[in-house]
mmCIF file of C-alpha atoms in Angstrom:
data_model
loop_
_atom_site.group_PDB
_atom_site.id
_atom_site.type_symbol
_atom_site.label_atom_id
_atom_site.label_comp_id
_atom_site.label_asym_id
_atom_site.label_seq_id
_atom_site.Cartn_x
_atom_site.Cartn_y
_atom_site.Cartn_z
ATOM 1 C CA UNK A 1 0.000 0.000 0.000
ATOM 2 C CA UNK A 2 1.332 3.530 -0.874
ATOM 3 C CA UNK A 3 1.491 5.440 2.224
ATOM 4 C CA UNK A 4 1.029 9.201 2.215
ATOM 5 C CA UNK A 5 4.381 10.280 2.610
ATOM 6 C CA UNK A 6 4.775 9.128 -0.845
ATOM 7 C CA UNK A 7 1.854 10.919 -2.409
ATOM 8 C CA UNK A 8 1.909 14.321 -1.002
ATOM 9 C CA UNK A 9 4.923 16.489 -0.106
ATOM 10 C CA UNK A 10 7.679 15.407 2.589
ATOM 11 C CA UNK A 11 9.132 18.407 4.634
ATOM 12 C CA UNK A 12 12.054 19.246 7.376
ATOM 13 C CA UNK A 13 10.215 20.399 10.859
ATOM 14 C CA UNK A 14 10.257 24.076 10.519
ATOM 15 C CA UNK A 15 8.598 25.744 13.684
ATOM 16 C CA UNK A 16 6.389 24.771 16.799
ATOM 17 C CA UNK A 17 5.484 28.072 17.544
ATOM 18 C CA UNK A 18 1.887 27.335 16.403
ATOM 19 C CA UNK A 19 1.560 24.383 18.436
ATOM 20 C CA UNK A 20 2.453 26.370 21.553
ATOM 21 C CA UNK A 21 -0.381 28.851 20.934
ATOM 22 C CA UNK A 22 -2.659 27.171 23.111
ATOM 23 C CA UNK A 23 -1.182 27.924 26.711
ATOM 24 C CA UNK A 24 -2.391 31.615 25.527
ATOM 25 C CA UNK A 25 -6.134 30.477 26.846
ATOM 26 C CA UNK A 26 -4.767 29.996 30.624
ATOM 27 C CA UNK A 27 -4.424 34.067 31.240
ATOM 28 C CA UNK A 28 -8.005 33.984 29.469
ATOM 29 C CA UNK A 29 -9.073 31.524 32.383
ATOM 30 C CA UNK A 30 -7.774 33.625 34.399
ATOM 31 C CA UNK A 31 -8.829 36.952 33.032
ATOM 32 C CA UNK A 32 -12.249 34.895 33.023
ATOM 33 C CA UNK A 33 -11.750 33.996 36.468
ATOM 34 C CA UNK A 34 -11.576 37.448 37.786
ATOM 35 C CA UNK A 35 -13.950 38.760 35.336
ATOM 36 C CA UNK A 36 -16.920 37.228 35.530
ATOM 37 C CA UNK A 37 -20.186 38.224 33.222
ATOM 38 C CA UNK A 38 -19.316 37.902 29.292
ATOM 39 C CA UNK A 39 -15.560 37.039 29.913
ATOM 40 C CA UNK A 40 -16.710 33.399 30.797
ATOM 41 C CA UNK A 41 -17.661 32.970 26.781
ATOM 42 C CA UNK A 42 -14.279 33.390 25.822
ATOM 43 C CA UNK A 43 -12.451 30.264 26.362
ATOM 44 C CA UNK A 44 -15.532 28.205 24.070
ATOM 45 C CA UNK A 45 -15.578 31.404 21.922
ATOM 46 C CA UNK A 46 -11.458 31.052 21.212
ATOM 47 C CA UNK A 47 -11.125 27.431 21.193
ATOM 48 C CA UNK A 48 -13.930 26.101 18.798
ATOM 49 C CA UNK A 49 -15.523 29.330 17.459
ATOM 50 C CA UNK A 50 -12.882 31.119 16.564
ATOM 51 C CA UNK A 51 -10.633 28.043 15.538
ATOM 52 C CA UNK A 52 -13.339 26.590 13.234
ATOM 53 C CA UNK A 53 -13.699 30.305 11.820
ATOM 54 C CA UNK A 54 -9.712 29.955 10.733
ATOM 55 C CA UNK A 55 -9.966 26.399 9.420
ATOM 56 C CA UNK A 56 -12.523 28.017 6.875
ATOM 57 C CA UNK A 57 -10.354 30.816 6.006
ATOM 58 C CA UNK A 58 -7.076 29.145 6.415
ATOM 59 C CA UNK A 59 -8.024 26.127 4.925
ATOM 60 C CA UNK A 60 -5.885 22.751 4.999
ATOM 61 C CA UNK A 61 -2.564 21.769 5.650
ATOM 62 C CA UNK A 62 -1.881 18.588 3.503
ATOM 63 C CA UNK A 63 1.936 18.575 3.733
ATOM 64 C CA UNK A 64 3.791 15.879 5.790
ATOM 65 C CA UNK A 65 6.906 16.198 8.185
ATOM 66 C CA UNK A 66 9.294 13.838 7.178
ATOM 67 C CA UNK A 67 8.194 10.675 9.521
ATOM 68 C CA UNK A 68 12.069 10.204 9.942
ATOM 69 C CA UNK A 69 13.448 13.452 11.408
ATOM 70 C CA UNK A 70 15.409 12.568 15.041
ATOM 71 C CA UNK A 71 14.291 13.067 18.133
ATOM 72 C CA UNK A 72 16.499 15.590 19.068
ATOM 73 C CA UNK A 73 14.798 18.327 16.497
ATOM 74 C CA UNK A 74 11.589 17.230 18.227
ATOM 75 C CA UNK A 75 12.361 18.595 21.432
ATOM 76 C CA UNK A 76 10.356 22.072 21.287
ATOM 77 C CA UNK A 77 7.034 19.916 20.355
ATOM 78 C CA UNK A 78 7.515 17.491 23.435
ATOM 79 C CA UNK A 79 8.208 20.346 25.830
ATOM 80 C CA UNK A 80 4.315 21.960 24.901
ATOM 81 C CA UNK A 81 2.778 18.569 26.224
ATOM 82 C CA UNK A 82 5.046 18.131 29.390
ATOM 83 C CA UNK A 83 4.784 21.805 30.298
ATOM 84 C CA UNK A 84 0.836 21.730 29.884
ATOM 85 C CA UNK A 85 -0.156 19.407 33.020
ATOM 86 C CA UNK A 86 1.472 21.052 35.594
ATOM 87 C CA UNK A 87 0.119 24.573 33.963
ATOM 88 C CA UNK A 88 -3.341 23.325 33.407
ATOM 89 C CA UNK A 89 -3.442 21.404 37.500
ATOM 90 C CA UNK A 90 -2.373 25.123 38.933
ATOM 91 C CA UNK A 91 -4.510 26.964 36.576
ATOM 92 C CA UNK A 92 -7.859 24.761 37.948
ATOM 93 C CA UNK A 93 -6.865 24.362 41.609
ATOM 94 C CA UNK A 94 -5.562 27.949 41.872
ATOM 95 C CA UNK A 95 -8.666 29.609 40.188
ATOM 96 C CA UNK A 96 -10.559 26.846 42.606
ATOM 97 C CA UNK A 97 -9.031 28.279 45.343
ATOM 98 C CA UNK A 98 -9.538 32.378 44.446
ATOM 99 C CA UNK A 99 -13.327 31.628 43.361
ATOM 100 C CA UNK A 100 -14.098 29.467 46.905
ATOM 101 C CA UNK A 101 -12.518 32.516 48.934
ATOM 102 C CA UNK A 102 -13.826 35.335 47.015
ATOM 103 C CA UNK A 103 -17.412 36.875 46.791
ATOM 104 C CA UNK A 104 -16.954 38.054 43.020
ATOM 105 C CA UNK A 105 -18.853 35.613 41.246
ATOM 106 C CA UNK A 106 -22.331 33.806 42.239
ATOM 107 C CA UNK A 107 -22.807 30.550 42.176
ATOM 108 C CA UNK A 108 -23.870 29.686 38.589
ATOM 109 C CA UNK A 109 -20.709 32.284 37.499
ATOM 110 C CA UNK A 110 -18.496 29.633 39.221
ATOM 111 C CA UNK A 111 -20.280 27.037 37.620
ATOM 112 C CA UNK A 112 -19.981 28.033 34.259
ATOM 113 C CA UNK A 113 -16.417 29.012 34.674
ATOM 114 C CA UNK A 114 -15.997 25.436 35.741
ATOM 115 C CA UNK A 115 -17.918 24.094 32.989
ATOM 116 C CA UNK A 116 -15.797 25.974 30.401
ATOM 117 C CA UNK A 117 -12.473 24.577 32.099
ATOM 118 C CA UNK A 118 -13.727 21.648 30.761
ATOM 119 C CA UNK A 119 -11.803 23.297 27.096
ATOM 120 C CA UNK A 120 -8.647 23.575 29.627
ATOM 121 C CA UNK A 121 -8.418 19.979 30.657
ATOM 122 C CA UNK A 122 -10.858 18.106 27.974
ATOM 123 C CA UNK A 123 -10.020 19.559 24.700
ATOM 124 C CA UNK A 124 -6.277 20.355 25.343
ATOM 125 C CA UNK A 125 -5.467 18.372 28.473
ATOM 126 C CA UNK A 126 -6.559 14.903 27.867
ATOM 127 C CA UNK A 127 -5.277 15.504 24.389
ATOM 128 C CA UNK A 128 -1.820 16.212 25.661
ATOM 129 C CA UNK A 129 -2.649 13.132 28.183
ATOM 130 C CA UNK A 130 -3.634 11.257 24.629
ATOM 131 C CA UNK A 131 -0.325 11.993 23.097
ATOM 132 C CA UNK A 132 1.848 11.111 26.248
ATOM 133 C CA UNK A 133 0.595 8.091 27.590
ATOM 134 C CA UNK A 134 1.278 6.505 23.765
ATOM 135 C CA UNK A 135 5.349 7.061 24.289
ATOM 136 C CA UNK A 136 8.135 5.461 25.266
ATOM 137 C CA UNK A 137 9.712 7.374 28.683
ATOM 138 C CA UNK A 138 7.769 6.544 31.872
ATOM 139 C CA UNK A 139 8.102 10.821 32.983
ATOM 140 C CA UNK A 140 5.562 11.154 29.916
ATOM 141 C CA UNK A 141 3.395 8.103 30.743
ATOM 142 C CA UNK A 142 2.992 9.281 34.453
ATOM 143 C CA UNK A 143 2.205 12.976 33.981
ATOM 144 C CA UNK A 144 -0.386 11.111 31.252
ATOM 145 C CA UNK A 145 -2.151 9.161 34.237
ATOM 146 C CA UNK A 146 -1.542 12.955 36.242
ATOM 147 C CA UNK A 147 -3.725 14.646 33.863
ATOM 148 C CA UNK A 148 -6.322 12.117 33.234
ATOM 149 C CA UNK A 149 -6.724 11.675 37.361
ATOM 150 C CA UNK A 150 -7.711 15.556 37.318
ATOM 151 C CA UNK A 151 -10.632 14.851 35.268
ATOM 152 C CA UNK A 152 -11.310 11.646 36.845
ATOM 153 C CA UNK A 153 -11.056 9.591 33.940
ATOM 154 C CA UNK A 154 -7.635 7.430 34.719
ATOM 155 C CA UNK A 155 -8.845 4.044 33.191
ATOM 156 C CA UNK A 156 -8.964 6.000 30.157
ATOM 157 C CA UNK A 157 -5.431 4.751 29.364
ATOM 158 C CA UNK A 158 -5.975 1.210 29.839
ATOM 159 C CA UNK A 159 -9.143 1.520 27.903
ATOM 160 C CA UNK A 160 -7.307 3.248 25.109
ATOM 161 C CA UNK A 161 -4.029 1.476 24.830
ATOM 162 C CA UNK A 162 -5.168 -1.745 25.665
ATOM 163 C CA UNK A 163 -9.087 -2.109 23.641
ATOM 164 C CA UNK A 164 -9.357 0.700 21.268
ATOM 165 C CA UNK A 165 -5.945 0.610 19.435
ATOM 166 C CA UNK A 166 -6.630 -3.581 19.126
ATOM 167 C CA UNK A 167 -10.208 -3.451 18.159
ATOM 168 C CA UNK A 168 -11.109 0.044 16.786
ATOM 169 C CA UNK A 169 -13.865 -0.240 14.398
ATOM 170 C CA UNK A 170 -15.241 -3.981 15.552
ATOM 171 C CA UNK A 171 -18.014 -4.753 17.759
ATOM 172 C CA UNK A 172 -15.679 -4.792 20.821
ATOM 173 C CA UNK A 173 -14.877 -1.663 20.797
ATOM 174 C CA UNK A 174 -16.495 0.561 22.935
ATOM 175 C CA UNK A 175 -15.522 3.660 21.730
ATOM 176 C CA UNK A 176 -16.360 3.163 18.190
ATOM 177 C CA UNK A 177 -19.945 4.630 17.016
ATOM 178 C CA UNK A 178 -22.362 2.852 15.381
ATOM 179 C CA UNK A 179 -23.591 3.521 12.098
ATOM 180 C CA UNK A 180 -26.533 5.101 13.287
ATOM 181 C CA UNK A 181 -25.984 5.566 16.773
ATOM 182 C CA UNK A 182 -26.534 9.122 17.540
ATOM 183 C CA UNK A 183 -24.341 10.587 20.625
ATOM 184 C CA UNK A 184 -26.724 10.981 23.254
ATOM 185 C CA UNK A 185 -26.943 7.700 22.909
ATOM 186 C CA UNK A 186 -23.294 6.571 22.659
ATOM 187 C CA UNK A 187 -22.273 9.048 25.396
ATOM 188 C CA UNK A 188 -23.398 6.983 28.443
ATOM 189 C CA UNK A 189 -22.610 3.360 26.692
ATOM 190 C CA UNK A 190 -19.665 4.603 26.743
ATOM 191 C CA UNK A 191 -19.015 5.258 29.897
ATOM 192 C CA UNK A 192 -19.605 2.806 31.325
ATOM 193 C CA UNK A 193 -18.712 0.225 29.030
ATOM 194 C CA UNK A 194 -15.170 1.729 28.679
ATOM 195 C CA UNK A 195 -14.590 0.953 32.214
ATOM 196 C CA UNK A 196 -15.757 -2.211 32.670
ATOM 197 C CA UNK A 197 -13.335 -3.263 29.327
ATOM 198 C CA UNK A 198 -10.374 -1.312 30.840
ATOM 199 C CA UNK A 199 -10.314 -3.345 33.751
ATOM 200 C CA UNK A 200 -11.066 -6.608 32.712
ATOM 201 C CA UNK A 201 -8.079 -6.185 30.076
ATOM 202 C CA UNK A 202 -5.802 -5.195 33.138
ATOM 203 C CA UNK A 203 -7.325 -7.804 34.837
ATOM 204 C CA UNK A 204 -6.444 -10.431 32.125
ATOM 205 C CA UNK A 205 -3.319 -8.924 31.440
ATOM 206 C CA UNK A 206 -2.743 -9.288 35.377
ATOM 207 C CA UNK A 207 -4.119 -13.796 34.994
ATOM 208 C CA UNK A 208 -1.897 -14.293 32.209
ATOM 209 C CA UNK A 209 1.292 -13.682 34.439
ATOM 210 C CA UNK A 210 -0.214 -15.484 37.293
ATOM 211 C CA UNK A 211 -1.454 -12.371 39.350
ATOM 212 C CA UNK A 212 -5.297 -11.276 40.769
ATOM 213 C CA UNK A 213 -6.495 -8.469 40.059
ATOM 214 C CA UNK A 214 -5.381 -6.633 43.606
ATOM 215 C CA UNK A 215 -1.917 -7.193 42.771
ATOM 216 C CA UNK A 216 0.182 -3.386 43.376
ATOM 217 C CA UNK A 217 1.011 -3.561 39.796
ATOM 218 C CA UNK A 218 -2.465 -2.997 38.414
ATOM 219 C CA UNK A 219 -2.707 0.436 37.065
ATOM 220 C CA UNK A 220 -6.017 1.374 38.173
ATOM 221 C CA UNK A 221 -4.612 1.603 41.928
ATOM 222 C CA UNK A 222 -2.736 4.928 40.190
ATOM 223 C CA UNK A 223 -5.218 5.466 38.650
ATOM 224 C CA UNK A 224 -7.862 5.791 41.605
ATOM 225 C CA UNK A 225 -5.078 7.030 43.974
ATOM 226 C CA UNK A 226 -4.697 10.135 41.760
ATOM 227 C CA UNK A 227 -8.581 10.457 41.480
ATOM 228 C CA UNK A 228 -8.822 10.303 45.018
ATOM 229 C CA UNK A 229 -5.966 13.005 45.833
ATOM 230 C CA UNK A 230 -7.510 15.152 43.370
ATOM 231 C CA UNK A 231 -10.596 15.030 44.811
ATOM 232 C CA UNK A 232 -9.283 15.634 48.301
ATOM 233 C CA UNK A 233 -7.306 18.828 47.483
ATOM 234 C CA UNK A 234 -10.559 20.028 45.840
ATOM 235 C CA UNK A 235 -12.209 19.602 49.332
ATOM 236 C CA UNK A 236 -9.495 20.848 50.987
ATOM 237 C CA UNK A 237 -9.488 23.648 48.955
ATOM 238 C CA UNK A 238 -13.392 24.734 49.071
ATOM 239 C CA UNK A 239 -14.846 22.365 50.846
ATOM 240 C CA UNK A 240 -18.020 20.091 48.998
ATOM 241 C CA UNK A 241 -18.614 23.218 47.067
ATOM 242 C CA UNK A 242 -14.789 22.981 45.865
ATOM 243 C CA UNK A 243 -15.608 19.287 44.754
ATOM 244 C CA UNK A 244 -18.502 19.881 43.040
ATOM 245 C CA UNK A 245 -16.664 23.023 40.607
ATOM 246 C CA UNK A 246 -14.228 20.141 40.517
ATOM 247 C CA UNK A 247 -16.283 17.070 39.586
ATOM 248 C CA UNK A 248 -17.988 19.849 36.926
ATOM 249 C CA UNK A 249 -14.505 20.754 34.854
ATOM 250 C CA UNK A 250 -13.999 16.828 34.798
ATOM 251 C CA UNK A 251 -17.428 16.195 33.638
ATOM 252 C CA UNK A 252 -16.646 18.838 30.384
ATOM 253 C CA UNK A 253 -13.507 17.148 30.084
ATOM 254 C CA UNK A 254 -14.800 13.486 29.682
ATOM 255 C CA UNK A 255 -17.646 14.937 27.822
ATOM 256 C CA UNK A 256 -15.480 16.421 25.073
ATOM 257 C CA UNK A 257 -13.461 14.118 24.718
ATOM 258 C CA UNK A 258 -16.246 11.278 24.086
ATOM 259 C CA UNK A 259 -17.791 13.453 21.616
ATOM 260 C CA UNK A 260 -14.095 13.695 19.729
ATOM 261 C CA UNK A 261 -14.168 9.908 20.092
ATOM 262 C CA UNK A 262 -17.494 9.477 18.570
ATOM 263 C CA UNK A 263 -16.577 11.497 15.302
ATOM 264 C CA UNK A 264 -13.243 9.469 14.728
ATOM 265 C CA UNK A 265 -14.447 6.736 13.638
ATOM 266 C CA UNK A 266 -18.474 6.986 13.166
ATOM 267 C CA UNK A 267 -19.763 4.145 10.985
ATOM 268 C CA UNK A 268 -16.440 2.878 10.129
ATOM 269 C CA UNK A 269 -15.393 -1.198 10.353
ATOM 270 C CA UNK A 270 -13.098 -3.475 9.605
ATOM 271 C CA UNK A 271 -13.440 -6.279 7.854
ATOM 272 C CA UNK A 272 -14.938 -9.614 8.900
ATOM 273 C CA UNK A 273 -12.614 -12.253 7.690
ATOM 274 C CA UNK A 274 -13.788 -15.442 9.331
ATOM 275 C CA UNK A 275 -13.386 -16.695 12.580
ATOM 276 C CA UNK A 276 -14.148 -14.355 14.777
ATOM 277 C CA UNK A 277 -11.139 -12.658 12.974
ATOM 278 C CA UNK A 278 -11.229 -8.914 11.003
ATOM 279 C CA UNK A 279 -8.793 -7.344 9.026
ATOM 280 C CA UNK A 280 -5.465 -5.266 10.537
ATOM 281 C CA UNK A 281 -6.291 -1.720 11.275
ATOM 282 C CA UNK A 282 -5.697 0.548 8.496
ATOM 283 C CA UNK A 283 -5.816 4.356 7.382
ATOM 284 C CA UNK A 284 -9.130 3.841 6.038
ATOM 285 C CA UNK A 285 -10.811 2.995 9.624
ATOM 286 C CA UNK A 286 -10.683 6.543 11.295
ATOM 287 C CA UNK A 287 -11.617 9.701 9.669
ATOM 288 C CA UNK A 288 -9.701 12.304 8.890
ATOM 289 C CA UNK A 289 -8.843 15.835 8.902
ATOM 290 C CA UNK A 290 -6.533 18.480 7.415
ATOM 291 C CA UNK A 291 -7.499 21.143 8.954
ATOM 292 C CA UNK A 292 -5.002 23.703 9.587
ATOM 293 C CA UNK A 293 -6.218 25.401 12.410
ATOM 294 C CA UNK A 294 -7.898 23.018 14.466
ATOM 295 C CA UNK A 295 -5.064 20.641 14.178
ATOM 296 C CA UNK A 296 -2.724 23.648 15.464
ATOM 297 C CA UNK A 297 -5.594 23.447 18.541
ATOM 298 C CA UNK A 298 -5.485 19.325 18.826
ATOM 299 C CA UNK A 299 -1.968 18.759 17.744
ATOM 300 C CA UNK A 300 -2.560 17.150 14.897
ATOM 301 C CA UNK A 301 -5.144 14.282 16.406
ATOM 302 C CA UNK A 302 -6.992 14.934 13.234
ATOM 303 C CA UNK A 303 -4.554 13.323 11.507
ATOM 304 C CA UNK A 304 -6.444 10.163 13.052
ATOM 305 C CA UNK A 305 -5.787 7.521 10.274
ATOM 306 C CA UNK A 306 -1.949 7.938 10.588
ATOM 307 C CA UNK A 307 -2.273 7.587 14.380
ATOM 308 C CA UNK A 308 -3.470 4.298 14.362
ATOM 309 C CA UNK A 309 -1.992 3.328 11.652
ATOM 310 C CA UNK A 310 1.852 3.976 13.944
ATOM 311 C CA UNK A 311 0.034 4.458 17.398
ATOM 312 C CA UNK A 312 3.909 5.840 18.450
ATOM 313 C CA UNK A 313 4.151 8.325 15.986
ATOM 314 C CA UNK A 314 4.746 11.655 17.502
ATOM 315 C CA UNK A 315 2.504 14.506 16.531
ATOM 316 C CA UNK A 316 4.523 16.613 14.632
ATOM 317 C CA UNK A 317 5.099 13.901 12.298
ATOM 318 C CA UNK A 318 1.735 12.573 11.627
ATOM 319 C CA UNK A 319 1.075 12.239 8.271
ATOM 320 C CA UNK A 320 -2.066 12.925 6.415
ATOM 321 C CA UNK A 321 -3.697 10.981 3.849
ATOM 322 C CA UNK A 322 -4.949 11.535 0.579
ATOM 323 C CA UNK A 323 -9.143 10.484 0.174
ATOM 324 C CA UNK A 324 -7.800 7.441 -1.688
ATOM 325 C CA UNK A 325 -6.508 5.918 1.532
ATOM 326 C CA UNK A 326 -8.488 7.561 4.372
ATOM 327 C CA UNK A 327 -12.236 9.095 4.714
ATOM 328 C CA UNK A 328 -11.916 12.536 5.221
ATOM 329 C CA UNK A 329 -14.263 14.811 7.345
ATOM 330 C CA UNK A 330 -15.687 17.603 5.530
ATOM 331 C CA UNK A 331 -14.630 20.384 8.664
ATOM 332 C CA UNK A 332 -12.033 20.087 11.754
ATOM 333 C CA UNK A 333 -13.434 18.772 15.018
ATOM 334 C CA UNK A 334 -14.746 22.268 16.631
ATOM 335 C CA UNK A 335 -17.342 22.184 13.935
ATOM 336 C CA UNK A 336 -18.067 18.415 13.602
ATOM 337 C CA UNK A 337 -18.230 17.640 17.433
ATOM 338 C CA UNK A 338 -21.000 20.509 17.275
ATOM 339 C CA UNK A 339 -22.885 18.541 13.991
ATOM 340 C CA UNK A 340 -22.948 15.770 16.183
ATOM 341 C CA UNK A 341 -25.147 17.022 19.487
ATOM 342 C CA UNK A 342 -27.659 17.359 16.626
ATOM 343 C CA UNK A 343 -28.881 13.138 15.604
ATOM 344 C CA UNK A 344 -30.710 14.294 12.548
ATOM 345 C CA UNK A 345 -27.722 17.169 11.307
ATOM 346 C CA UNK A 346 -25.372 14.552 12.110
ATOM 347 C CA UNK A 347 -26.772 11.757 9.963
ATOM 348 C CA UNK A 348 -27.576 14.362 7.245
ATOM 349 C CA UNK A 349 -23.490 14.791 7.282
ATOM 350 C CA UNK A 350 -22.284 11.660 7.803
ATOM 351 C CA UNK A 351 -24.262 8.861 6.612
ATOM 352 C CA UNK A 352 -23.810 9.811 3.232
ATOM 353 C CA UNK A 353 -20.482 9.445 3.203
ATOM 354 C CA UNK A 354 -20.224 6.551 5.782
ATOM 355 C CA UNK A 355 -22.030 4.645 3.031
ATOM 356 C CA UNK A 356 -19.242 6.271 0.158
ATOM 357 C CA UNK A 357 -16.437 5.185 2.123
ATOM 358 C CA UNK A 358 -18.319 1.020 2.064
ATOM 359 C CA UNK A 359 -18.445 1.536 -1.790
ATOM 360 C CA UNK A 360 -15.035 2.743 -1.982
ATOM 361 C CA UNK A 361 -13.287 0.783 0.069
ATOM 362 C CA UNK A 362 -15.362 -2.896 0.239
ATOM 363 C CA UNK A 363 -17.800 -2.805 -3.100
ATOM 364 C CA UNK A 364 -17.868 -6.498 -2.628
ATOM 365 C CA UNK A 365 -19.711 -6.726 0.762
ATOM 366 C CA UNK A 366 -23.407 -6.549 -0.257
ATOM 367 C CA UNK A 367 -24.673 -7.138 3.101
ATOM 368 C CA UNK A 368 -23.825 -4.677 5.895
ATOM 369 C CA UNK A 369 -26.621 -5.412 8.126
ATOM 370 C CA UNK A 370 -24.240 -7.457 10.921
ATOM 371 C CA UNK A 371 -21.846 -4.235 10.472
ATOM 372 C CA UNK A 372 -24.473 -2.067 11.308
ATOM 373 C CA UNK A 373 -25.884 -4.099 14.015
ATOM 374 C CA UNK A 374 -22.839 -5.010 15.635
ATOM 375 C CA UNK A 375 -23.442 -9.115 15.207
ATOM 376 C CA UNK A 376 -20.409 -10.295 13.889
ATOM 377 C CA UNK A 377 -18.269 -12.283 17.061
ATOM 378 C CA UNK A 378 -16.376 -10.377 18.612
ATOM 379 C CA UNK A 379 -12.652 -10.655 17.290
ATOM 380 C CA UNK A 380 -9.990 -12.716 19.517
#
């Protein structure tokens, strides 16, 4: 297969100045923070309104970093992602603390202050968490498991290392959307289904060297350790009030970051060979995006079908592929993760070209009634 380094044009790394745009919204917390009134708009207003208003004027960004350039020249694009969870855990627990000894704001002020935090820590925190927890140094993995224990959503690595990346776009995957399935549906299957897989595959993983489940070495003890310490400096902080503006920013989080999870891969399967067996994971099951802006905003997760296509691959060097080898979404996330509160806009989008993608990519499977259903076995 022709990979898309070959087809569009290979570049040196150039600048990461764009990438490190971003920590600009923590003064607008901030700013927000001691604001109050219309201020509280701006973090949503920067983040997806104005991003998606640049991805339409700025258009796409099709060209690929050369997949080979050395770590060393990578350095400046690492440093945004390890700087980010220590910034973003002060920038929440400090404006916790101000809001919880201050009379400036009233209660639903604080709570939609809170709510928008949600950008903070959902949108570019678990991102960040996304992109460290998939590399090699155990610094990077750990302040991964820090940042997803502020929103209270630790198993999420398990879940996502251990399921997703093995069975994306099968029945067993929880995180992959139905064809059909609208989100207010797939929101709370998700949740709950995510955590039962993550443990039982720490669990098995646990059996298979001989080990129960309560053995020190089972992640989730980190995970729920963190959760818990979190949620005690909240109450520490500002008492149940504190862990309530808490439990509110991680709620945002979780929720954005499901409703990124439901456009990746909407409608899209492997597949079935046989046997309870599917095909390998390729370009062509994850959508993706070129979108200049929003991909400055995500660092590059819209360049989906490359990630799981090398799960390692930093995100400077993700590459992007052509509509030949990978579905592409017709705007960045900002605007599709809006499409998608809406079932009936959604399906008006996406359905149409979930069922382009079958006739491109499989014209011989006539019957996609078990894809759509979910009935094939699940695969080994």
């Amino acid at each position: 297969m022709t990979t898309a380094a070959t087809q569009l044009p290979v570049e040196k790394i150039t600048s990461a100045l764009p990438f490190w745009l971003t920590l600009g919204l923590i003064p607008v917390a901030w700013f927000a923070a001691l604001q109050g009134g219309w201020s509280l708009l701006l973090l949503p207003v920067l983040a997806w309104h104005l991003t998606a208003i640049i991805d339409l004027v700025g258009g796409i960004e099709a060209r690929n970093a050369d997949p080979g350039t050395p770590a060393q020249k990578l350095t400046w694009y690492r440093a945004i992602t390890v700087l980010w969870v220590p910034l973003q855990i002060i920038t929440v627990f400090g404006i916790l603390a101000y809001v919880t000894r201050t009379d400036h704001l009233n209660l639903f002020e604080e709570w939609a202050l809170f709510a928008t935090f949600g950008i903070l820590s959902g949108t570019i925190g678990i991102v960040y968490a996304h992109e460290l927890m998939h590399q090699r140094p155990k610094y990077e993995r750990l302040l991964a498991d820090i940042a997803l224990g502020s929103v209270l959503y630790g198993h999420f690595r398990s879940e996502h290392l251990l399921e997703h990346h093995r069975y994306v776009a099968t029945p067993r995957d929880a995180v992959t959307a139905r064809y059909n399935e609208h989100f207010w549906r797939f929101f709370p299957r998700v949740l709950r289904a995510s955590l039962v897989s993550a443990f039982k595959a720490e669990k098995a993983m646990l059996a298979r060297k001989g080990l129960h489940w309560t053995h020190h070495s089972n992640p989730f003890w980190r995970y729920w350790a963190l959760e818990l310490g979190f949620t005690i400096l909240a109450f520490t902080i500002g008492g149940w009030w504190g862990v309530f503006l808490f439990t509110v920013q991680a709620f945002w989080a979780v929720f954005q970051l499901e409703l990124v999870n439901y456009v990746e891969h909407y409608g899209l399967t492997r597949k079935y060979l046989g046997d309870a067996k599917y095909e390998h994971v390729k370009p062509r099951h994850s959508w993706n995006a070129a979108h200049r802006a929003s991909n400055w905003l995500l660092i590059n997760l819209q360049r989906h079908s490359d990630h799981h296509y090398k799960p390692d691959r930093r995100y400077p060097l993700l590459q992007n592929y052509s509509e030949d080898e990978a579905p592409q979404l017709p705007y960045g996330y900002p605007v599709m993760t809006m499409a998608a509160l809406s079932p009936r806009l959604w399906r008006r989008i996406m359905n149409p070209r979930v069922d382009a993608w079958r006739a491109q990519f499989y014209p011989e499977i006539t019957d996609w009634l078990p894809y759509k259903n979910g009935t094939h076995p699940w695969p080994r």
